[in-house]
PDB file of C-alpha atoms in Angstrom:
ATOM      1  CA  UNK M 741      -3.392 -28.855 -23.205  1.00 50.00           C
ATOM      2  CA  UNK M 742       0.233 -29.568 -23.818  1.00 60.00           C
ATOM      3  CA  UNK M 743       2.456 -27.489 -21.651  1.00 74.00           C
ATOM      4  CA  UNK M 744       4.082 -25.052 -24.227  1.00 93.00           C
ATOM      5  CA  UNK M 745       6.687 -23.318 -21.853  1.00 97.00           C
ATOM      6  CA  UNK M 746       9.326 -24.827 -19.604  1.00 97.00           C
ATOM      7  CA  UNK M 747       9.136 -21.904 -17.079  1.00 98.00           C
ATOM      8  CA  UNK M 748       6.520 -19.240 -16.724  1.00 98.00           C
ATOM      9  CA  UNK M 749       6.148 -16.229 -14.452  1.00 98.00           C
ATOM     10  CA  UNK M 750       3.032 -14.876 -12.885  1.00 97.00           C
ATOM     11  CA  UNK M 751       2.809 -11.934 -10.229  1.00 95.00           C
ATOM     12  CA  UNK M 752       0.360 -10.055  -8.100  1.00 92.00           C
ATOM     13  CA  UNK M 753      -0.617  -8.955  -4.773  1.00 90.00           C
ATOM     14  CA  UNK M 754      -2.870 -11.924  -4.253  1.00 93.00           C
ATOM     15  CA  UNK M 755      -4.766 -10.334  -1.583  1.00 91.00           C
ATOM     16  CA  UNK M 756      -8.471 -11.338  -0.830  1.00 90.00           C
ATOM     17  CA  UNK M 757      -7.764 -14.373  -3.294  1.00 90.00           C
ATOM     18  CA  UNK M 758     -10.579 -14.487  -5.748  1.00 92.00           C
ATOM     19  CA  UNK M 759     -11.735 -16.051  -9.066  1.00 93.00           C
ATOM     20  CA  UNK M 760      -9.547 -13.593 -11.188  1.00 93.00           C
ATOM     21  CA  UNK M 761      -6.456 -14.786  -9.207  1.00 93.00           C
ATOM     22  CA  UNK M 762      -7.382 -18.255  -9.520  1.00 93.00           C
ATOM     23  CA  UNK M 763      -7.778 -17.870 -13.449  1.00 94.00           C
ATOM     24  CA  UNK M 764      -4.310 -16.435 -13.494  1.00 95.00           C
ATOM     25  CA  UNK M 765      -2.623 -19.037 -11.620  1.00 96.00           C
ATOM     26  CA  UNK M 766      -4.509 -21.893 -13.446  1.00 95.00           C
ATOM     27  CA  UNK M 767      -3.544 -20.631 -16.724  1.00 96.00           C
ATOM     28  CA  UNK M 768       0.072 -20.325 -15.607  1.00 97.00           C
ATOM     29  CA  UNK M 769       0.047 -24.080 -14.521  1.00 96.00           C
ATOM     30  CA  UNK M 770      -1.697 -25.048 -17.752  1.00 95.00           C
ATOM     31  CA  UNK M 771       0.927 -23.612 -20.148  1.00 96.00           C
ATOM     32  CA  UNK M 772       4.005 -24.117 -17.994  1.00 96.00           C
ATOM     33  CA  UNK M 773       5.872 -27.057 -16.775  1.00 96.00           C
ATOM     34  CA  UNK M 774       7.163 -24.892 -13.993  1.00 97.00           C
ATOM     35  CA  UNK M 775       5.790 -21.654 -12.531  1.00 98.00           C
ATOM     36  CA  UNK M 776       7.493 -18.819 -10.506  1.00 98.00           C
ATOM     37  CA  UNK M 777       4.802 -16.845  -8.548  1.00 97.00           C
ATOM     38  CA  UNK M 778       5.891 -13.335  -7.399  1.00 96.00           C
ATOM     39  CA  UNK M 779       3.783 -11.992  -4.472  1.00 95.00           C
ATOM     40  CA  UNK M 780       4.113  -8.406  -3.616  1.00 91.00           C
ATOM     41  CA  UNK M 781       6.031  -7.382  -0.676  1.00 91.00           C
ATOM     42  CA  UNK M 782       4.336  -5.464   2.032  1.00 85.00           C
ATOM     43  CA  UNK M 783       6.230  -2.179   0.991  1.00 82.00           C
ATOM     44  CA  UNK M 784       5.523  -2.597  -2.764  1.00 74.00           C
ATOM     45  CA  UNK M 785       2.147  -3.954  -2.401  1.00 60.00           C
ATOM     46  CA  UNK M 786       0.928  -1.513   0.306  1.00 56.00           C
ATOM     47  CA  UNK M 787       0.345   1.201  -2.318  1.00 54.00           C
ATOM     48  CA  UNK M 788      -3.105  -0.558  -2.809  1.00 53.00           C
ATOM     49  CA  UNK M 789      -4.294   0.310   0.759  1.00 62.00           C
ATOM     50  CA  UNK M 790      -4.883  -2.097   3.535  1.00 77.00           C
ATOM     51  CA  UNK M 791      -3.756  -5.625   2.450  1.00 84.00           C
ATOM     52  CA  UNK M 792      -2.830  -8.834   4.362  1.00 87.00           C
ATOM     53  CA  UNK M 793       0.776  -8.988   5.251  1.00 90.00           C
ATOM     54  CA  UNK M 794       3.007 -10.618   2.464  1.00 92.00           C
ATOM     55  CA  UNK M 795       3.833 -13.757   4.340  1.00 93.00           C
ATOM     56  CA  UNK M 796       0.167 -14.319   4.991  1.00 92.00           C
ATOM     57  CA  UNK M 797      -0.775 -14.030   1.206  1.00 93.00           C
ATOM     58  CA  UNK M 798       2.202 -16.232   0.434  1.00 95.00           C
ATOM     59  CA  UNK M 799       1.175 -18.912   2.940  1.00 94.00           C
ATOM     60  CA  UNK M 800      -2.399 -18.825   1.740  1.00 91.00           C
ATOM     61  CA  UNK M 801      -1.229 -19.428  -1.831  1.00 94.00           C
ATOM     62  CA  UNK M 802       1.102 -22.116  -0.772  1.00 94.00           C
ATOM     63  CA  UNK M 803      -1.947 -23.876   1.017  1.00 92.00           C
ATOM     64  CA  UNK M 804      -4.074 -23.378  -1.925  1.00 90.00           C
ATOM     65  CA  UNK M 805      -1.387 -24.736  -4.503  1.00 94.00           C
ATOM     66  CA  UNK M 806       0.147 -27.770  -2.304  1.00 90.00           C
ATOM     67  CA  UNK M 807      -2.764 -29.992  -3.053  1.00 86.00           C
ATOM     68  CA  UNK M 808      -2.499 -29.850  -6.828  1.00 91.00           C
ATOM     69  CA  UNK M 809       1.149 -28.656  -7.788  1.00 92.00           C
ATOM     70  CA  UNK M 810       4.644 -29.203  -6.789  1.00 91.00           C
ATOM     71  CA  UNK M 811       6.202 -27.691  -9.851  1.00 96.00           C
ATOM     72  CA  UNK M 812       6.507 -23.924  -8.622  1.00 97.00           C
ATOM     73  CA  UNK M 813       8.211 -21.490  -6.349  1.00 96.00           C
ATOM     74  CA  UNK M 814       6.870 -18.407  -4.500  1.00 96.00           C
ATOM     75  CA  UNK M 815       8.972 -15.321  -4.293  1.00 95.00           C
ATOM     76  CA  UNK M 816       8.529 -12.014  -2.733  1.00 94.00           C
ATOM     77  CA  UNK M 817       8.398  -9.115  -5.224  1.00 93.00           C
ATOM     78  CA  UNK M 818      10.051  -5.860  -4.190  1.00 92.00           C
ATOM     79  CA  UNK M 819       9.567  -4.295  -7.540  1.00 92.00           C
ATOM     80  CA  UNK M 820       7.307  -4.835 -10.646  1.00 90.00           C
ATOM     81  CA  UNK M 821       9.530  -7.134 -12.243  1.00 94.00           C
ATOM     82  CA  UNK M 822      10.933  -9.745  -9.754  1.00 93.00           C
ATOM     83  CA  UNK M 823      13.092 -12.349 -11.252  1.00 96.00           C
ATOM     84  CA  UNK M 824      11.831 -11.788 -15.014  1.00 97.00           C
ATOM     85  CA  UNK M 825      14.448  -9.351 -15.595  1.00 97.00           C
ATOM     86  CA  UNK M 826      17.307 -11.361 -14.798  1.00 97.00           C
ATOM     87  CA  UNK M 827      16.239 -15.036 -15.095  1.00 97.00           C
ATOM     88  CA  UNK M 828      16.887 -16.112 -18.735  1.00 97.00           C
ATOM     89  CA  UNK M 829      15.167 -19.281 -18.164  1.00 98.00           C
ATOM     90  CA  UNK M 830      11.804 -17.691 -17.838  1.00 98.00           C
ATOM     91  CA  UNK M 831       9.937 -17.970 -21.291  1.00 98.00           C
ATOM     92  CA  UNK M 832       6.540 -16.431 -20.639  1.00 98.00           C
ATOM     93  CA  UNK M 833       4.539 -14.197 -18.278  1.00 98.00           C
ATOM     94  CA  UNK M 834       0.970 -14.643 -17.577  1.00 97.00           C
ATOM     95  CA  UNK M 835      -0.770 -11.208 -16.806  1.00 96.00           C
ATOM     96  CA  UNK M 836      -4.193  -9.530 -16.681  1.00 93.00           C
ATOM     97  CA  UNK M 837      -5.153  -6.597 -18.969  1.00 91.00           C
ATOM     98  CA  UNK M 838      -4.501  -4.369 -15.879  1.00 88.00           C
ATOM     99  CA  UNK M 839      -0.776  -5.538 -15.551  1.00 91.00           C
ATOM    100  CA  UNK M 840      -0.065  -6.003 -19.151  1.00 95.00           C
ATOM    101  CA  UNK M 841       1.740  -2.704 -19.286  1.00 96.00           C
ATOM    102  CA  UNK M 842       4.340  -4.084 -16.765  1.00 95.00           C
ATOM    103  CA  UNK M 843       5.000  -7.193 -18.938  1.00 97.00           C
ATOM    104  CA  UNK M 844       5.938  -4.581 -21.897  1.00 98.00           C
ATOM    105  CA  UNK M 845       8.473  -2.930 -19.628  1.00 98.00           C
ATOM    106  CA  UNK M 846      10.055  -6.318 -18.746  1.00 98.00           C
ATOM    107  CA  UNK M 847      10.461  -7.057 -22.294  1.00 98.00           C
ATOM    108  CA  UNK M 848      11.990  -3.610 -22.899  1.00 98.00           C
ATOM    109  CA  UNK M 849      14.539  -4.311 -20.063  1.00 98.00           C
ATOM    110  CA  UNK M 850      15.230  -7.956 -21.145  1.00 98.00           C
ATOM    111  CA  UNK M 851      15.935  -6.578 -24.752  1.00 98.00           C
ATOM    112  CA  UNK M 852      18.266  -3.857 -23.448  1.00 97.00           C
ATOM    113  CA  UNK M 853      20.228  -6.673 -21.556  1.00 97.00           C
ATOM    114  CA  UNK M 854      20.377  -8.701 -24.579  1.00 97.00           C
ATOM    115  CA  UNK M 855      17.829 -11.369 -23.210  1.00 98.00           C
ATOM    116  CA  UNK M 856      15.136 -12.742 -25.247  1.00 97.00           C
ATOM    117  CA  UNK M 857      11.696 -11.290 -24.688  1.00 97.00           C
ATOM    118  CA  UNK M 858       9.013 -13.106 -22.911  1.00 98.00           C
ATOM    119  CA  UNK M 859       5.920 -14.377 -24.550  1.00 97.00           C
ATOM    120  CA  UNK M 860       3.078 -12.315 -22.988  1.00 97.00           C
ATOM    121  CA  UNK M 861      -0.200 -14.383 -22.149  1.00 96.00           C
ATOM    122  CA  UNK M 862      -2.709 -11.660 -21.330  1.00 96.00           C
ATOM    123  CA  UNK M 863      -6.014 -13.056 -19.417  1.00 95.00           C
ATOM    124  CA  UNK M 864      -9.214 -11.121 -19.725  1.00 93.00           C
ATOM    125  CA  UNK M 865     -10.623  -9.702 -16.417  1.00 92.00           C
ATOM    126  CA  UNK M 866     -12.994 -12.160 -14.600  1.00 94.00           C
ATOM    127  CA  UNK M 867     -16.330 -10.315 -14.286  1.00 96.00           C
ATOM    128  CA  UNK M 868     -18.485 -10.251 -11.069  1.00 96.00           C
ATOM    129  CA  UNK M 869     -22.237 -10.944 -11.295  1.00 96.00           C
ATOM    130  CA  UNK M 870     -22.935  -7.121 -11.880  1.00 95.00           C
ATOM    131  CA  UNK M 871     -20.507  -7.235 -15.112  1.00 96.00           C
ATOM    132  CA  UNK M 872     -17.745  -5.317 -13.338  1.00 94.00           C
ATOM    133  CA  UNK M 873     -14.278  -6.826 -12.873  1.00 94.00           C
ATOM    134  CA  UNK M 874     -13.759  -8.929  -9.795  1.00 94.00           C
ATOM    135  CA  UNK M 875     -10.913  -7.083  -7.784  1.00 91.00           C
ATOM    136  CA  UNK M 876      -9.419  -7.256  -4.168  1.00 89.00           C
ATOM    137  CA  UNK M 877     -10.461  -3.755  -3.655  1.00 88.00           C
ATOM    138  CA  UNK M 878     -14.147  -4.469  -4.170  1.00 92.00           C
ATOM    139  CA  UNK M 879     -14.008  -7.459  -1.785  1.00 92.00           C
ATOM    140  CA  UNK M 880     -12.376  -5.293   0.785  1.00 89.00           C
ATOM    141  CA  UNK M 881     -15.125  -2.708   0.417  1.00 90.00           C
ATOM    142  CA  UNK M 882     -17.693  -5.500   1.039  1.00 92.00           C
ATOM    143  CA  UNK M 883     -19.378  -5.034  -2.495  1.00 94.00           C
ATOM    144  CA  UNK M 884     -18.681  -8.701  -3.550  1.00 95.00           C
ATOM    145  CA  UNK M 885     -17.091 -12.047  -2.428  1.00 95.00           C
ATOM    146  CA  UNK M 886     -14.282 -13.971  -3.990  1.00 93.00           C
ATOM    147  CA  UNK M 887     -16.505 -15.469  -6.618  1.00 94.00           C
ATOM    148  CA  UNK M 888     -17.873 -12.162  -7.833  1.00 95.00           C
ATOM    149  CA  UNK M 889     -21.561 -12.547  -5.958  1.00 95.00           C
ATOM    150  CA  UNK M 890     -22.800  -9.105  -5.000  1.00 95.00           C
ATOM    151  CA  UNK M 891     -22.991  -8.476  -1.343  1.00 93.00           C
ATOM    152  CA  UNK M 892     -24.187  -4.928  -1.432  1.00 72.00           C
ATOM    153  CA  UNK M 893     -25.190  -2.678  -4.336  1.00 67.00           C
ATOM    154  CA  UNK M 894     -22.872   0.269  -5.010  1.00 59.00           C
ATOM    155  CA  UNK M 895     -24.258   3.611  -6.209  1.00 59.00           C
TER     156      UNK M 895
END
């Protein structure tokens, strides 16, 4: 696949890194020559409950990517937008169905500032073996592993 964008943004909490996260990241690198990866800060990400510290999540991501990629930066996100509302060189954003509304808000802010809107690339949720989306919350609860394999049945 030809890289269609010079610079692409993707963001998330990236706690309990799983196949859904992997798909978001993989597609970002497939379509972008350079990828800006935002990782939610402890304060901002903490609304989701008990998650690993931001520096641990960023380090895990760096370890995962350094074998395959050099064309990226990892930034801490202190809000839902990161540099997407200030960096005019970002051309597209990769989001899940769950975070797509944030991309619409980003484009609204960019338009208000006289910036070009981002192309929004929305990825479907990756499903676990039970047909429900893989999520860090489900992994934390011990329902599934990062591949979506069922560990214990929920009622």
